[in-house]
Each structure stands twice: as C-alpha cells, then as structure tokens.
CSV table of C-alpha atoms in Angstrom, one decimal:
chain,number,residue,atom,x,y,z
O,232,UNK,CA,82.3,-35.8,51.2
O,233,UNK,CA,79.1,-34.0,50.2
O,234,UNK,CA,78.2,-30.4,51.0
O,235,UNK,CA,75.7,-31.4,53.7
O,236,UNK,CA,78.2,-33.4,55.6
O,237,UNK,CA,80.7,-30.5,55.5
O,238,UNK,CA,78.2,-28.2,57.1
O,239,UNK,CA,77.4,-30.7,59.9
O,240,UNK,CA,81.1,-31.1,60.7
O,241,UNK,CA,81.4,-27.4,61.1
O,242,UNK,CA,83.4,-26.7,57.9
O,243,UNK,CA,82.1,-24.3,55.3
O,244,UNK,CA,84.9,-23.3,52.8
O,245,UNK,CA,87.4,-23.3,55.7
O,246,UNK,CA,85.2,-21.2,57.9
O,247,UNK,CA,84.0,-22.1,61.4
O,248,UNK,CA,80.4,-23.2,61.7
O,249,UNK,CA,77.9,-20.5,62.6
O,250,UNK,CA,76.5,-21.3,66.1
O,251,UNK,CA,74.8,-18.0,67.0
O,252,UNK,CA,71.5,-16.8,65.5
O,253,UNK,CA,70.2,-13.2,65.5
O,254,UNK,CA,68.3,-13.9,68.7
O,255,UNK,CA,71.4,-15.3,70.3
O,256,UNK,CA,73.4,-12.3,69.4
O,257,UNK,CA,70.8,-9.9,70.8
O,258,UNK,CA,70.6,-11.9,74.0
O,259,UNK,CA,74.4,-11.8,74.4
O,260,UNK,CA,74.6,-8.1,73.7
O,261,UNK,CA,71.7,-7.2,76.1
O,262,UNK,CA,73.1,-9.6,78.8
O,263,UNK,CA,76.6,-8.2,78.4
O,264,UNK,CA,75.4,-4.6,78.7
O,265,UNK,CA,73.2,-5.2,81.7
O,266,UNK,CA,76.0,-6.5,83.9
O,267,UNK,CA,75.6,-8.2,87.3
O,268,UNK,CA,77.1,-5.1,88.9
O,269,UNK,CA,73.8,-3.3,88.6
O,270,UNK,CA,72.7,-5.2,91.7
O,271,UNK,CA,75.8,-4.2,93.6
O,272,UNK,CA,76.9,-0.7,92.8
O,273,UNK,CA,73.8,1.5,93.2
O,274,UNK,CA,74.2,1.7,97.0
O,275,UNK,CA,77.8,2.6,96.7
O,276,UNK,CA,77.2,5.2,94.0
O,277,UNK,CA,74.6,6.9,96.3
O,278,UNK,CA,77.0,6.8,99.3
O,279,UNK,CA,79.9,8.3,97.3
O,280,UNK,CA,77.8,11.0,95.6
O,281,UNK,CA,76.1,12.0,98.8
O,282,UNK,CA,72.6,12.8,97.4
O,283,UNK,CA,69.9,11.3,95.2
O,284,UNK,CA,70.2,14.0,92.6
O,285,UNK,CA,74.0,13.7,92.3
O,286,UNK,CA,73.7,9.9,92.0
O,287,UNK,CA,71.1,10.1,89.3
O,288,UNK,CA,73.2,12.6,87.4
O,289,UNK,CA,76.2,10.3,87.6
O,290,UNK,CA,74.1,7.4,86.3
O,291,UNK,CA,73.0,9.5,83.3
O,292,UNK,CA,76.5,10.6,82.5
O,293,UNK,CA,77.8,7.0,82.7
O,294,UNK,CA,75.0,5.9,80.4
O,295,UNK,CA,75.8,8.6,77.9
O,296,UNK,CA,79.5,7.6,77.9
O,297,UNK,CA,78.6,4.0,77.5
O,298,UNK,CA,76.3,4.9,74.6
O,299,UNK,CA,79.2,6.7,72.9
O,300,UNK,CA,81.4,3.7,73.4
O,301,UNK,CA,78.8,1.4,71.9
O,302,UNK,CA,78.3,3.6,68.9
O,303,UNK,CA,82.1,3.7,68.3
O,304,UNK,CA,82.2,-0.1,68.4
O,305,UNK,CA,79.2,-0.3,66.0
O,306,UNK,CA,81.2,2.0,63.6
O,307,UNK,CA,84.3,-0.2,64.0
O,308,UNK,CA,82.3,-3.3,63.4
O,309,UNK,CA,80.8,-2.1,60.2
O,310,UNK,CA,84.0,-0.5,58.9
O,311,UNK,CA,86.2,-3.5,59.8
O,312,UNK,CA,84.0,-6.6,59.2
O,313,UNK,CA,86.5,-9.2,60.5
O,314,UNK,CA,86.3,-11.8,63.2
O,315,UNK,CA,88.5,-11.0,66.2
O,316,UNK,CA,86.9,-7.9,67.9
O,317,UNK,CA,89.3,-5.6,69.6
O,318,UNK,CA,92.3,-7.5,68.5
O,319,UNK,CA,91.6,-6.7,64.9
O,320,UNK,CA,91.1,-3.0,65.7
O,321,UNK,CA,94.3,-2.7,67.6
O,322,UNK,CA,96.2,-4.6,64.9
O,323,UNK,CA,94.8,-2.3,62.2
O,324,UNK,CA,95.6,0.9,64.1
O,325,UNK,CA,98.6,0.3,66.3
O,326,UNK,CA,100.2,-2.8,64.8
O,327,UNK,CA,100.6,-6.5,65.8
O,328,UNK,CA,102.6,-6.1,69.0
O,329,UNK,CA,100.0,-3.8,70.8
O,330,UNK,CA,97.2,-6.0,69.6
O,331,UNK,CA,99.0,-9.1,71.0
O,332,UNK,CA,99.7,-7.4,74.4
O,333,UNK,CA,96.1,-6.2,74.6
O,334,UNK,CA,94.6,-9.7,73.8
O,335,UNK,CA,96.8,-11.4,76.4
O,336,UNK,CA,96.0,-8.8,79.1
O,337,UNK,CA,92.3,-9.3,78.2
O,338,UNK,CA,92.7,-13.1,78.5
O,339,UNK,CA,94.7,-13.2,81.7
O,340,UNK,CA,93.5,-10.2,83.7
O,341,UNK,CA,90.4,-8.3,82.4
O,342,UNK,CA,88.0,-11.1,81.4
O,343,UNK,CA,89.0,-13.5,84.3
O,344,UNK,CA,88.5,-10.8,86.9
O,345,UNK,CA,85.1,-9.9,85.4
O,346,UNK,CA,84.1,-13.5,85.4
O,347,UNK,CA,85.2,-13.9,89.0
O,348,UNK,CA,83.2,-10.9,90.1
O,349,UNK,CA,80.1,-12.1,88.2
O,350,UNK,CA,80.3,-15.5,89.8
O,351,UNK,CA,80.9,-13.9,93.3
O,352,UNK,CA,77.8,-11.8,92.7
O,353,UNK,CA,75.8,-14.9,91.8
O,354,UNK,CA,77.1,-16.7,94.8
O,355,UNK,CA,76.2,-13.9,97.2
O,356,UNK,CA,72.6,-13.7,96.1
O,357,UNK,CA,72.2,-17.5,95.9
O,358,UNK,CA,73.5,-18.0,99.5
O,359,UNK,CA,71.8,-15.0,101.1
O,360,UNK,CA,68.4,-16.7,101.6
O,361,UNK,CA,70.1,-19.4,103.7
O,362,UNK,CA,71.3,-16.8,106.3
O,363,UNK,CA,69.4,-14.4,108.5
O,364,UNK,CA,68.8,-10.7,107.6
O,365,UNK,CA,71.6,-9.4,109.9
O,366,UNK,CA,73.8,-12.5,109.7
O,367,UNK,CA,77.0,-12.1,107.8
O,368,UNK,CA,77.7,-14.5,104.9
O,369,UNK,CA,81.1,-16.3,105.2
O,370,UNK,CA,83.6,-15.4,102.5
O,371,UNK,CA,84.6,-19.0,102.1
O,372,UNK,CA,81.0,-20.0,101.3
O,373,UNK,CA,80.7,-17.4,98.6
O,374,UNK,CA,84.1,-18.3,97.0
O,375,UNK,CA,83.3,-22.1,97.0
O,376,UNK,CA,80.0,-21.5,95.2
O,377,UNK,CA,81.7,-19.1,92.8
O,378,UNK,CA,84.3,-21.7,92.0
O,379,UNK,CA,81.6,-24.3,91.4
O,380,UNK,CA,79.8,-21.9,89.1
O,381,UNK,CA,83.0,-21.3,87.0
O,382,UNK,CA,83.7,-25.0,86.8
O,383,UNK,CA,80.1,-25.7,85.7
O,384,UNK,CA,80.2,-22.9,83.1
O,385,UNK,CA,83.6,-24.2,81.8
O,386,UNK,CA,82.2,-27.7,81.3
O,387,UNK,CA,79.1,-26.4,79.6
O,388,UNK,CA,81.1,-24.2,77.2
O,389,UNK,CA,83.4,-27.2,76.4
O,390,UNK,CA,80.5,-29.5,75.7
O,391,UNK,CA,78.0,-27.4,73.7
O,392,UNK,CA,78.0,-23.8,72.4
O,393,UNK,CA,74.3,-24.0,72.0
O,394,UNK,CA,73.7,-24.9,75.7
O,395,UNK,CA,76.1,-22.1,76.8
O,396,UNK,CA,74.1,-19.6,74.7
O,397,UNK,CA,70.8,-20.8,76.1
O,398,UNK,CA,72.0,-20.4,79.6
O,399,UNK,CA,73.3,-16.9,78.8
O,400,UNK,CA,69.9,-16.0,77.4
O,401,UNK,CA,68.2,-17.4,80.5
O,402,UNK,CA,70.3,-15.3,82.8
O,403,UNK,CA,69.6,-12.3,80.6
O,404,UNK,CA,65.9,-12.9,81.0
O,405,UNK,CA,66.2,-13.3,84.7
O,406,UNK,CA,68.1,-10.0,85.0
O,407,UNK,CA,65.5,-8.2,83.0
O,408,UNK,CA,62.7,-9.6,85.2
O,409,UNK,CA,64.6,-8.6,88.3
O,410,UNK,CA,65.3,-5.1,87.1
O,411,UNK,CA,61.6,-4.7,86.0
O,412,UNK,CA,60.4,-5.8,89.4
O,413,UNK,CA,62.7,-3.3,91.1
O,414,UNK,CA,61.5,-0.5,88.9
O,415,UNK,CA,57.8,-1.3,89.6
O,416,UNK,CA,58.6,-1.6,93.3
O,417,UNK,CA,60.2,1.9,93.2
O,418,UNK,CA,57.4,3.4,91.2
O,419,UNK,CA,54.8,2.0,93.7
O,420,UNK,CA,56.8,3.4,96.6
O,421,UNK,CA,56.9,6.9,95.0
O,422,UNK,CA,53.2,6.5,94.1
O,423,UNK,CA,52.4,6.2,97.7
O,424,UNK,CA,53.8,9.7,98.4
O,425,UNK,CA,57.2,8.8,99.6
O,426,UNK,CA,59.0,11.7,97.7
O,427,UNK,CA,61.0,13.2,100.6
O,428,UNK,CA,64.3,12.2,98.8
O,429,UNK,CA,63.3,14.3,95.8
O,430,UNK,CA,62.3,17.5,97.7
O,431,UNK,CA,66.0,18.6,97.9
O,432,UNK,CA,67.7,16.1,95.5
O,433,UNK,CA,71.1,17.7,95.6
O,434,UNK,CA,71.4,18.4,99.3
O,435,UNK,CA,74.6,17.0,100.8
O,436,UNK,CA,76.1,16.3,97.4
O,437,UNK,CA,79.8,15.5,97.6
O,438,UNK,CA,82.3,18.1,96.5
O,439,UNK,CA,85.2,15.7,96.9
O,440,UNK,CA,86.7,14.9,93.5
O,441,UNK,CA,87.9,11.5,94.5
O,442,UNK,CA,84.5,10.5,95.8
O,443,UNK,CA,82.9,11.7,92.6
O,444,UNK,CA,85.4,9.8,90.5
O,445,UNK,CA,84.8,6.6,92.5
O,446,UNK,CA,81.0,7.0,92.2
O,447,UNK,CA,81.4,7.5,88.4
O,448,UNK,CA,83.7,4.5,88.1
O,449,UNK,CA,81.2,2.3,90.0
O,450,UNK,CA,78.4,3.5,87.8
O,451,UNK,CA,80.4,2.6,84.7
O,452,UNK,CA,81.1,-0.9,85.9
O,453,UNK,CA,77.6,-2.4,85.3
O,454,UNK,CA,77.5,-0.6,81.9
O,455,UNK,CA,80.9,-1.7,80.5
O,456,UNK,CA,79.3,-4.5,78.5
O,457,UNK,CA,78.7,-2.2,75.6
O,458,UNK,CA,81.8,-3.6,73.9
O,459,UNK,CA,79.9,-6.9,73.2
O,460,UNK,CA,78.1,-4.9,70.4
O,461,UNK,CA,81.0,-6.2,68.3
O,462,UNK,CA,79.4,-9.7,68.5
O,463,UNK,CA,76.3,-8.3,66.7
O,464,UNK,CA,78.4,-6.4,64.1
O,465,UNK,CA,80.4,-9.6,63.3
O,466,UNK,CA,77.2,-11.6,62.8
O,467,UNK,CA,75.6,-8.9,60.7
O,468,UNK,CA,78.6,-8.4,58.4
O,469,UNK,CA,80.3,-11.8,57.9
O,470,UNK,CA,77.5,-14.0,59.3
O,471,UNK,CA,79.9,-16.2,61.2
O,472,UNK,CA,81.3,-16.4,64.7
O,473,UNK,CA,84.7,-17.8,65.4
O,474,UNK,CA,84.6,-20.9,67.7
O,475,UNK,CA,87.4,-21.2,70.3
O,476,UNK,CA,88.9,-24.7,70.2
O,477,UNK,CA,87.4,-26.8,73.0
O,478,UNK,CA,90.9,-27.8,74.2
O,479,UNK,CA,91.6,-24.1,75.0
O,480,UNK,CA,88.3,-23.4,76.9
O,481,UNK,CA,89.3,-25.0,80.2
O,482,UNK,CA,92.4,-22.7,80.3
O,483,UNK,CA,90.5,-19.6,79.1
O,484,UNK,CA,87.6,-20.0,81.5
O,485,UNK,CA,89.5,-21.5,84.3
O,486,UNK,CA,91.8,-18.5,84.7
O,487,UNK,CA,89.2,-16.7,87.0
O,488,UNK,CA,89.8,-19.5,89.5
O,489,UNK,CA,93.3,-18.1,90.0
O,490,UNK,CA,92.0,-14.6,90.7
O,491,UNK,CA,89.5,-16.0,93.2
O,492,UNK,CA,92.3,-17.9,94.9
O,493,UNK,CA,94.5,-14.8,95.1
O,494,UNK,CA,91.6,-12.7,96.5
C-alpha cells in the first residue's frame, strides 16, 4: 500500500489522522471558553451579589481566575506535549490510579452533566418563542428537545468529525454574534442616559459569604471552558488529535441522557 493510501485511511506511522486544522482548534477553544451558561447566570449573579458593582467585581475576579487556569494549561501543554489532556498530567504528577479515577469521573459525571446543561439551555431558548412572555415552559418539552439534540449530536460525531467541527464552529459564531448584540444593546441603553444603576454601584451589596460564594461559582460556570486550551497545545506541539473510536462515541455522548433522565 502506498503512502497516499495510508494517509487517506487515517494511518500515518501508527498515528491517528489529523482532523482538526488551526482554525478548527481556535473555534473549539473560543466556543469552549464562551459557555452557554453566559446566557443563564448573569441574572443570578446579580441577584446573589445584591448590586451592579459587586456583580461586575465578581465577573472580573472570575475572569482573572479563569485566565490563570488557562495560562497553567498552556504551560502544561507546552511542557508535556502528549495526547490525552488532563489524564496525562494526572498520570505524570500523581500516578496511574488517580489519572484513571479522574478520567472516569470526567467521562461519567462532569462532561455528561455539562453536555446536559448545554442542551437544556439550547432547548429553553429554542422553545421560548413558541410560548407567551409570561407563559411558563413545560419541563417535559425542554427535556425532550434536549434529548433530541444529544441524539443528533451523537449521530453527527459518529458519522463525521469534520461535520461535528463545523457545527461547533457555527454555534461559536452564533454565540459571538449574540453576545455582540447584547453588548451593543447595553451600550445604546447607557448612551441614552440610563445610568441610574451606576450612581451608587455598590449599594445593597451582599455581606453574606454564602451568597457571595454562590455568585462567584455561577460566574465561573460560563468561563470553565478554559481547559480546552489543551486542544490548541496538542495541535501546536504534536500536530495531531487523537480520534475516539466511533463504536465508543454513542456510549460517551449518550451518558448525558442518563443525567437528563435522573433530573
């Protein structure tokens, strides 16, 4: 078999075939960092903090902490240029058993719950226009649409990694457009002289530690995607991305369905 046929079949000296380009990697990192929670948590952060100034301060602190985390992962990615992400880092530092436990907890709990929340967020905003402004959306309708979204994403990831990447890039672009629109809307509102919320920005700020901690946690949730910087580091260092066998994807991506069912 010649060299060209080896590359087409996905084999290159025993390595998986590279599916992601530099543009794909940037899209995944940006899409991961700008989580769907940015459309859900701002109202809760403001309620828990008690004032506009305290809420903005919490957002700045959460952003700085996420920046530190992203820089740490960039350092790890350049120092340990191996495919495997956090599993490799845990194995190098703590040994194989903690790495194994972390990977399985990530597979069965952390990632599925995150996927379920993202699909529920998508379902809520997709269904909202079908109901009135003050009409409550049935939980069953949200869950059914979220389940359909997970099933569709599972099928797409099983069929084609390129299509999955294109869809992820499309959603990243939509999130950027939506955030840009909200920023311009807020700037226009302030430009009209509606600055009463900034006259005493720290008035009525919470002094309750539990409320502050909850607000900080909810501010961190949309920013927790900084760990996907490891994708960019892997691509930059070893120029390859490990492909998950298609037979495993239904199990890996179908796990969120169990969390939706339990909720």
